[in-house]
Amino acid sequence: MDFVLQQNADVVLVEIKSGDDYKRHLALNNTMKVKEWGINKAIVFCRGNVEKDKDILYLPWYMIMFLKQDTIIDTKINLDLSGLKI
């Protein structure tokens, strides 16, 4: 596993594979098996074509340039800390 991305509330695992055995990704598989983490999306960039196998999307290397950063929403959080004694 090479990268961990956040897309809104989802976490997406990313792996870059250089060889022909791009469907072998033990670290990615083991991470996705941990139910408590709730990770159910992964992308593998490889020399193959576009393909989807369960929760893993396989994309050719050149498609990396099409990843788009989500817009970060400016959020203000107001905290009432008046009850704290400092």
Short mmCIF file of N, CA, C and O in Angstrom, two decimals:
data_model
loop_
_atom_site.label_atom_id
_atom_site.label_comp_id
_atom_site.label_asym_id
_atom_site.label_seq_id
_atom_site.Cartn_x
_atom_site.Cartn_y
_atom_site.Cartn_z
N MET A 1 0.85 -1.15 0.00
CA MET A 1 0.00 0.00 0.00
C MET A 1 0.90 1.23 0.00
O MET A 1 1.80 1.35 0.82
N ASP A 2 0.65 2.12 -0.95
CA ASP A 2 1.53 3.27 -1.11
C ASP A 2 0.95 4.57 -0.58
O ASP A 2 1.69 5.40 -0.05
N PHE A 3 -0.35 4.77 -0.71
CA PHE A 3 -0.99 6.01 -0.30
C PHE A 3 -2.33 5.72 0.35
O PHE A 3 -2.98 4.72 0.04
N VAL A 4 -2.75 6.63 1.20
CA VAL A 4 -4.09 6.60 1.78
C VAL A 4 -4.71 7.95 1.47
O VAL A 4 -4.16 8.99 1.83
N LEU A 5 -5.83 7.94 0.77
CA LEU A 5 -6.51 9.18 0.39
C LEU A 5 -7.84 9.29 1.11
O LEU A 5 -8.43 8.29 1.50
N GLN A 6 -8.30 10.52 1.26
CA GLN A 6 -9.62 10.74 1.82
C GLN A 6 -10.49 11.37 0.76
O GLN A 6 -10.13 12.37 0.14
N GLN A 7 -11.65 10.76 0.51
CA GLN A 7 -12.65 11.31 -0.40
C GLN A 7 -13.91 11.51 0.41
O GLN A 7 -14.60 10.55 0.73
N ASN A 8 -14.16 12.77 0.78
CA ASN A 8 -15.26 13.09 1.69
C ASN A 8 -15.10 12.28 2.97
O ASN A 8 -14.09 12.37 3.61
N ALA A 9 -16.07 11.44 3.31
CA ALA A 9 -15.97 10.65 4.54
C ALA A 9 -15.32 9.29 4.31
O ALA A 9 -15.11 8.54 5.25
N ASP A 10 -14.98 8.97 3.08
CA ASP A 10 -14.39 7.66 2.76
C ASP A 10 -12.87 7.71 2.73
O ASP A 10 -12.28 8.73 2.39
N VAL A 11 -12.27 6.59 3.07
CA VAL A 11 -10.83 6.42 2.95
C VAL A 11 -10.59 5.48 1.78
O VAL A 11 -11.24 4.44 1.65
N VAL A 12 -9.65 5.86 0.90
CA VAL A 12 -9.34 5.06 -0.28
C VAL A 12 -7.86 4.69 -0.22
O VAL A 12 -6.99 5.55 -0.08
N LEU A 13 -7.59 3.40 -0.32
CA LEU A 13 -6.22 2.93 -0.35
C LEU A 13 -5.72 2.94 -1.79
O LEU A 13 -6.47 2.61 -2.71
N VAL A 14 -4.46 3.31 -1.99
CA VAL A 14 -3.89 3.37 -3.33
C VAL A 14 -2.57 2.61 -3.35
O VAL A 14 -1.74 2.76 -2.45
N GLU A 15 -2.41 1.82 -4.38
CA GLU A 15 -1.16 1.09 -4.57
C GLU A 15 -0.72 1.26 -6.02
O GLU A 15 -1.55 1.26 -6.93
N ILE A 16 0.57 1.43 -6.22
CA ILE A 16 1.15 1.55 -7.55
C ILE A 16 1.95 0.27 -7.81
O ILE A 16 2.86 -0.05 -7.04
N LYS A 17 1.61 -0.45 -8.86
CA LYS A 17 2.28 -1.71 -9.17
C LYS A 17 3.02 -1.58 -10.49
O LYS A 17 2.48 -1.06 -11.47
N SER A 18 4.24 -2.10 -10.53
CA SER A 18 5.04 -1.99 -11.75
C SER A 18 5.11 -3.30 -12.54
O SER A 18 5.42 -3.28 -13.71
N GLY A 19 4.85 -4.41 -11.92
CA GLY A 19 5.01 -5.69 -12.60
C GLY A 19 3.71 -6.24 -13.17
O GLY A 19 2.65 -5.63 -13.10
N ASP A 20 3.82 -7.43 -13.73
CA ASP A 20 2.66 -8.09 -14.31
C ASP A 20 1.75 -8.71 -13.25
O ASP A 20 0.60 -9.02 -13.53
N ASP A 21 2.27 -8.89 -12.04
CA ASP A 21 1.47 -9.50 -10.98
C ASP A 21 0.77 -8.43 -10.14
O ASP A 21 0.74 -8.49 -8.92
N TYR A 22 0.16 -7.47 -10.80
CA TYR A 22 -0.46 -6.33 -10.11
C TYR A 22 -1.67 -6.70 -9.27
O TYR A 22 -2.15 -5.91 -8.48
N LYS A 23 -2.17 -7.91 -9.41
CA LYS A 23 -3.31 -8.33 -8.59
C LYS A 23 -2.87 -8.94 -7.26
O LYS A 23 -3.69 -9.35 -6.46
N ARG A 24 -1.56 -8.97 -7.03
CA ARG A 24 -1.03 -9.43 -5.75
C ARG A 24 -0.70 -8.20 -4.91
O ARG A 24 0.23 -7.47 -5.23
N HIS A 25 -1.47 -7.97 -3.88
CA HIS A 25 -1.27 -6.80 -3.02
C HIS A 25 -1.69 -7.17 -1.59
O HIS A 25 -2.79 -6.84 -1.15
N LEU A 26 -0.81 -7.85 -0.91
CA LEU A 26 -1.08 -8.39 0.41
C LEU A 26 -1.38 -7.30 1.44
O LEU A 26 -2.34 -7.41 2.20
N ALA A 27 -0.58 -6.24 1.47
CA ALA A 27 -0.80 -5.18 2.46
C ALA A 27 -2.16 -4.52 2.25
O ALA A 27 -2.89 -4.25 3.22
N LEU A 28 -2.52 -4.26 1.02
CA LEU A 28 -3.80 -3.64 0.70
C LEU A 28 -4.94 -4.56 1.13
O LEU A 28 -5.90 -4.12 1.77
N ASN A 29 -4.84 -5.84 0.79
CA ASN A 29 -5.89 -6.80 1.16
C ASN A 29 -6.04 -6.91 2.67
O ASN A 29 -7.16 -6.91 3.19
N ASN A 30 -4.92 -7.00 3.38
CA ASN A 30 -4.99 -7.13 4.84
C ASN A 30 -5.58 -5.89 5.49
O ASN A 30 -6.33 -5.99 6.46
N THR A 31 -5.28 -4.73 4.98
CA THR A 31 -5.84 -3.49 5.53
C THR A 31 -7.34 -3.44 5.31
O THR A 31 -8.10 -3.04 6.19
N MET A 32 -7.79 -3.86 4.14
CA MET A 32 -9.22 -3.82 3.84
C MET A 32 -10.01 -4.86 4.66
O MET A 32 -11.22 -4.71 4.83
N LYS A 33 -9.36 -5.87 5.18
CA LYS A 33 -10.04 -6.91 5.96
C LYS A 33 -10.38 -6.45 7.37
O LYS A 33 -11.21 -7.07 8.03
N VAL A 34 -9.77 -5.38 7.85
CA VAL A 34 -10.03 -4.91 9.21
C VAL A 34 -11.37 -4.17 9.21
O VAL A 34 -11.46 -3.02 8.76
N LYS A 35 -12.40 -4.84 9.65
CA LYS A 35 -13.77 -4.30 9.59
C LYS A 35 -13.93 -3.00 10.37
O LYS A 35 -14.67 -2.11 9.97
N GLU A 36 -13.23 -2.88 11.50
CA GLU A 36 -13.36 -1.69 12.35
C GLU A 36 -12.93 -0.42 11.64
O GLU A 36 -13.36 0.67 11.99
N TRP A 37 -12.06 -0.52 10.66
CA TRP A 37 -11.56 0.65 9.94
C TRP A 37 -12.53 1.12 8.87
O TRP A 37 -12.46 2.25 8.42
N GLY A 38 -13.42 0.26 8.43
CA GLY A 38 -14.44 0.64 7.46
C GLY A 38 -13.90 1.08 6.10
O GLY A 38 -14.50 1.90 5.44
N ILE A 39 -12.77 0.52 5.70
CA ILE A 39 -12.20 0.87 4.39
C ILE A 39 -12.72 -0.12 3.37
O ILE A 39 -12.51 -1.32 3.49
N ASN A 40 -13.44 0.39 2.38
CA ASN A 40 -14.02 -0.51 1.38
C ASN A 40 -13.76 -0.06 -0.04
O ASN A 40 -14.46 -0.48 -0.95
N LYS A 41 -12.75 0.79 -0.22
CA LYS A 41 -12.39 1.23 -1.57
C LYS A 41 -10.87 1.20 -1.73
O LYS A 41 -10.15 1.59 -0.81
N ALA A 42 -10.43 0.75 -2.88
CA ALA A 42 -9.01 0.75 -3.17
C ALA A 42 -8.80 0.94 -4.67
O ALA A 42 -9.63 0.54 -5.49
N ILE A 43 -7.69 1.58 -5.00
CA ILE A 43 -7.30 1.77 -6.40
C ILE A 43 -5.89 1.23 -6.56
O ILE A 43 -5.01 1.53 -5.75
N VAL A 44 -5.70 0.43 -7.60
CA VAL A 44 -4.36 -0.06 -7.94
C VAL A 44 -4.03 0.48 -9.32
O VAL A 44 -4.74 0.20 -10.29
N PHE A 45 -2.98 1.30 -9.39
CA PHE A 45 -2.50 1.78 -10.69
C PHE A 45 -1.47 0.78 -11.18
O PHE A 45 -0.54 0.41 -10.46
N CYS A 46 -1.65 0.34 -12.43
CA CYS A 46 -0.83 -0.75 -12.95
C CYS A 46 -0.69 -0.65 -14.47
O CYS A 46 -1.20 0.27 -15.09
N ARG A 47 0.00 -1.62 -15.04
CA ARG A 47 0.16 -1.63 -16.49
C ARG A 47 -1.03 -2.26 -17.21
O ARG A 47 -1.08 -2.29 -18.43
N GLY A 48 -2.01 -2.71 -16.46
CA GLY A 48 -3.20 -3.32 -17.06
C GLY A 48 -4.20 -2.28 -17.53
O GLY A 48 -3.94 -1.07 -17.54
N ASN A 49 -5.37 -2.76 -17.90
CA ASN A 49 -6.46 -1.89 -18.35
C ASN A 49 -7.42 -1.61 -17.19
O ASN A 49 -7.26 -2.12 -16.10
N VAL A 50 -8.43 -0.82 -17.46
CA VAL A 50 -9.45 -0.52 -16.46
C VAL A 50 -10.20 -1.81 -16.14
O VAL A 50 -10.67 -2.51 -17.03
N GLU A 51 -10.30 -2.08 -14.84
CA GLU A 51 -10.95 -3.32 -14.41
C GLU A 51 -11.40 -3.12 -12.96
O GLU A 51 -10.76 -2.41 -12.19
N LYS A 52 -12.50 -3.73 -12.60
CA LYS A 52 -12.97 -3.67 -11.21
C LYS A 52 -13.14 -5.09 -10.72
O LYS A 52 -13.73 -5.94 -11.38
N ASP A 53 -12.58 -5.35 -9.55
CA ASP A 53 -12.69 -6.67 -8.92
C ASP A 53 -13.11 -6.46 -7.48
O ASP A 53 -12.31 -6.01 -6.65
N LYS A 54 -14.36 -6.69 -7.18
CA LYS A 54 -14.96 -6.43 -5.87
C LYS A 54 -14.78 -4.96 -5.52
O LYS A 54 -15.30 -4.10 -6.20
N ASP A 55 -14.03 -4.65 -4.46
CA ASP A 55 -13.87 -3.27 -4.01
C ASP A 55 -12.59 -2.62 -4.52
O ASP A 55 -12.23 -1.53 -4.08
N ILE A 56 -11.90 -3.27 -5.42
CA ILE A 56 -10.63 -2.75 -5.94
C ILE A 56 -10.79 -2.35 -7.40
O ILE A 56 -11.23 -3.14 -8.23
N LEU A 57 -10.42 -1.11 -7.69
CA LEU A 57 -10.46 -0.59 -9.05
C LEU A 57 -9.04 -0.58 -9.59
O LEU A 57 -8.13 0.00 -8.98
N TYR A 58 -8.83 -1.24 -10.71
CA TYR A 58 -7.52 -1.27 -11.37
C TYR A 58 -7.54 -0.26 -12.51
O TYR A 58 -8.44 -0.28 -13.34
N LEU A 59 -6.56 0.62 -12.50
CA LEU A 59 -6.47 1.66 -13.52
C LEU A 59 -5.06 1.68 -14.10
O LEU A 59 -4.09 1.46 -13.38
N PRO A 60 -4.94 2.00 -15.40
CA PRO A 60 -3.61 2.14 -15.99
C PRO A 60 -2.87 3.33 -15.38
O PRO A 60 -3.49 4.29 -14.92
N TRP A 61 -1.54 3.26 -15.40
CA TRP A 61 -0.70 4.30 -14.78
C TRP A 61 -1.08 5.71 -15.25
O TRP A 61 -1.09 6.64 -14.46
N TYR A 62 -1.33 5.87 -16.54
CA TYR A 62 -1.55 7.22 -17.06
C TYR A 62 -2.79 7.89 -16.46
O TYR A 62 -2.92 9.11 -16.50
N MET A 63 -3.67 7.12 -15.85
CA MET A 63 -4.89 7.71 -15.28
C MET A 63 -4.64 8.38 -13.93
O MET A 63 -5.54 9.02 -13.38
N ILE A 64 -3.43 8.28 -13.40
CA ILE A 64 -3.11 8.96 -12.14
C ILE A 64 -3.37 10.46 -12.28
O ILE A 64 -3.83 11.11 -11.35
N MET A 65 -3.11 11.00 -13.45
CA MET A 65 -3.26 12.45 -13.64
C MET A 65 -4.72 12.89 -13.56
O MET A 65 -5.00 14.08 -13.44
N PHE A 66 -5.66 11.96 -13.57
CA PHE A 66 -7.07 12.32 -13.49
C PHE A 66 -7.63 12.31 -12.07
O PHE A 66 -8.80 12.63 -11.86
N LEU A 67 -6.79 11.96 -11.09
CA LEU A 67 -7.24 12.05 -9.71
C LEU A 67 -7.48 13.51 -9.38
O LEU A 67 -6.68 14.37 -9.69
N LYS A 68 -8.59 13.79 -8.75
CA LYS A 68 -8.96 15.17 -8.47
C LYS A 68 -9.07 15.37 -6.96
O LYS A 68 -9.69 14.56 -6.27
N GLN A 69 -8.49 16.43 -6.49
CA GLN A 69 -8.59 16.75 -5.07
C GLN A 69 -9.98 17.28 -4.76
O GLN A 69 -10.51 18.12 -5.48
N ASP A 70 -10.55 16.75 -3.67
CA ASP A 70 -11.86 17.24 -3.24
C ASP A 70 -11.74 18.68 -2.75
O ASP A 70 -10.71 19.08 -2.21
N THR A 71 -12.79 19.44 -2.91
CA THR A 71 -12.84 20.79 -2.39
C THR A 71 -13.02 20.72 -0.87
O THR A 71 -13.90 20.02 -0.38
N ILE A 72 -12.17 21.42 -0.17
CA ILE A 72 -12.26 21.43 1.29
C ILE A 72 -13.23 22.52 1.69
O ILE A 72 -13.07 23.69 1.33
N ILE A 73 -14.23 22.13 2.43
CA ILE A 73 -15.25 23.07 2.88
C ILE A 73 -14.75 23.75 4.15
O ILE A 73 -14.32 23.08 5.09
N ASP A 74 -14.77 25.08 4.15
CA ASP A 74 -14.35 25.84 5.32
C ASP A 74 -15.40 25.66 6.41
O ASP A 74 -16.56 26.04 6.24
N THR A 75 -15.00 25.07 7.51
CA THR A 75 -15.92 24.80 8.60
C THR A 75 -15.46 25.53 9.85
O THR A 75 -14.31 25.42 10.25
N LYS A 76 -16.35 26.26 10.46
CA LYS A 76 -16.05 26.93 11.71
C LYS A 76 -16.70 26.14 12.83
O LYS A 76 -17.86 25.75 12.75
N ILE A 77 -15.94 25.94 13.88
CA ILE A 77 -16.45 25.24 15.05
C ILE A 77 -16.34 26.18 16.22
O ILE A 77 -15.26 26.68 16.55
N ASN A 78 -17.44 26.46 16.86
CA ASN A 78 -17.46 27.32 18.04
C ASN A 78 -17.52 26.45 19.28
O ASN A 78 -18.44 25.64 19.43
N LEU A 79 -16.54 26.61 20.16
CA LEU A 79 -16.49 25.86 21.40
C LEU A 79 -16.70 26.78 22.58
O LEU A 79 -16.11 27.88 22.62
N ASP A 80 -17.49 26.36 23.51
CA ASP A 80 -17.68 27.13 24.74
C ASP A 80 -16.75 26.53 25.79
O ASP A 80 -17.02 25.47 26.33
N LEU A 81 -15.65 27.20 26.02
CA LEU A 81 -14.66 26.73 26.99
C LEU A 81 -14.72 27.51 28.30
O LEU A 81 -13.81 27.47 29.12
N SER A 82 -15.81 28.23 28.50
CA SER A 82 -15.93 29.08 29.68
C SER A 82 -15.96 28.26 30.98
O SER A 82 -15.64 28.78 32.05
N GLY A 83 -16.33 27.02 30.91
CA GLY A 83 -16.39 26.19 32.11
C GLY A 83 -15.04 25.65 32.55
O GLY A 83 -14.91 25.06 33.61
N LEU A 84 -14.01 25.82 31.73
CA LEU A 84 -12.69 25.34 32.08
C LEU A 84 -11.98 26.33 32.98
O LEU A 84 -12.04 27.55 32.77
N LYS A 85 -11.29 25.84 33.97
CA LYS A 85 -10.50 26.69 34.84
C LYS A 85 -9.04 26.51 34.46
O LYS A 85 -8.48 25.43 34.63
N ILE A 86 -8.46 27.57 33.95
CA ILE A 86 -7.07 27.50 33.51
C ILE A 86 -6.21 28.35 34.40
O ILE A 86 -6.49 29.40 34.81
#
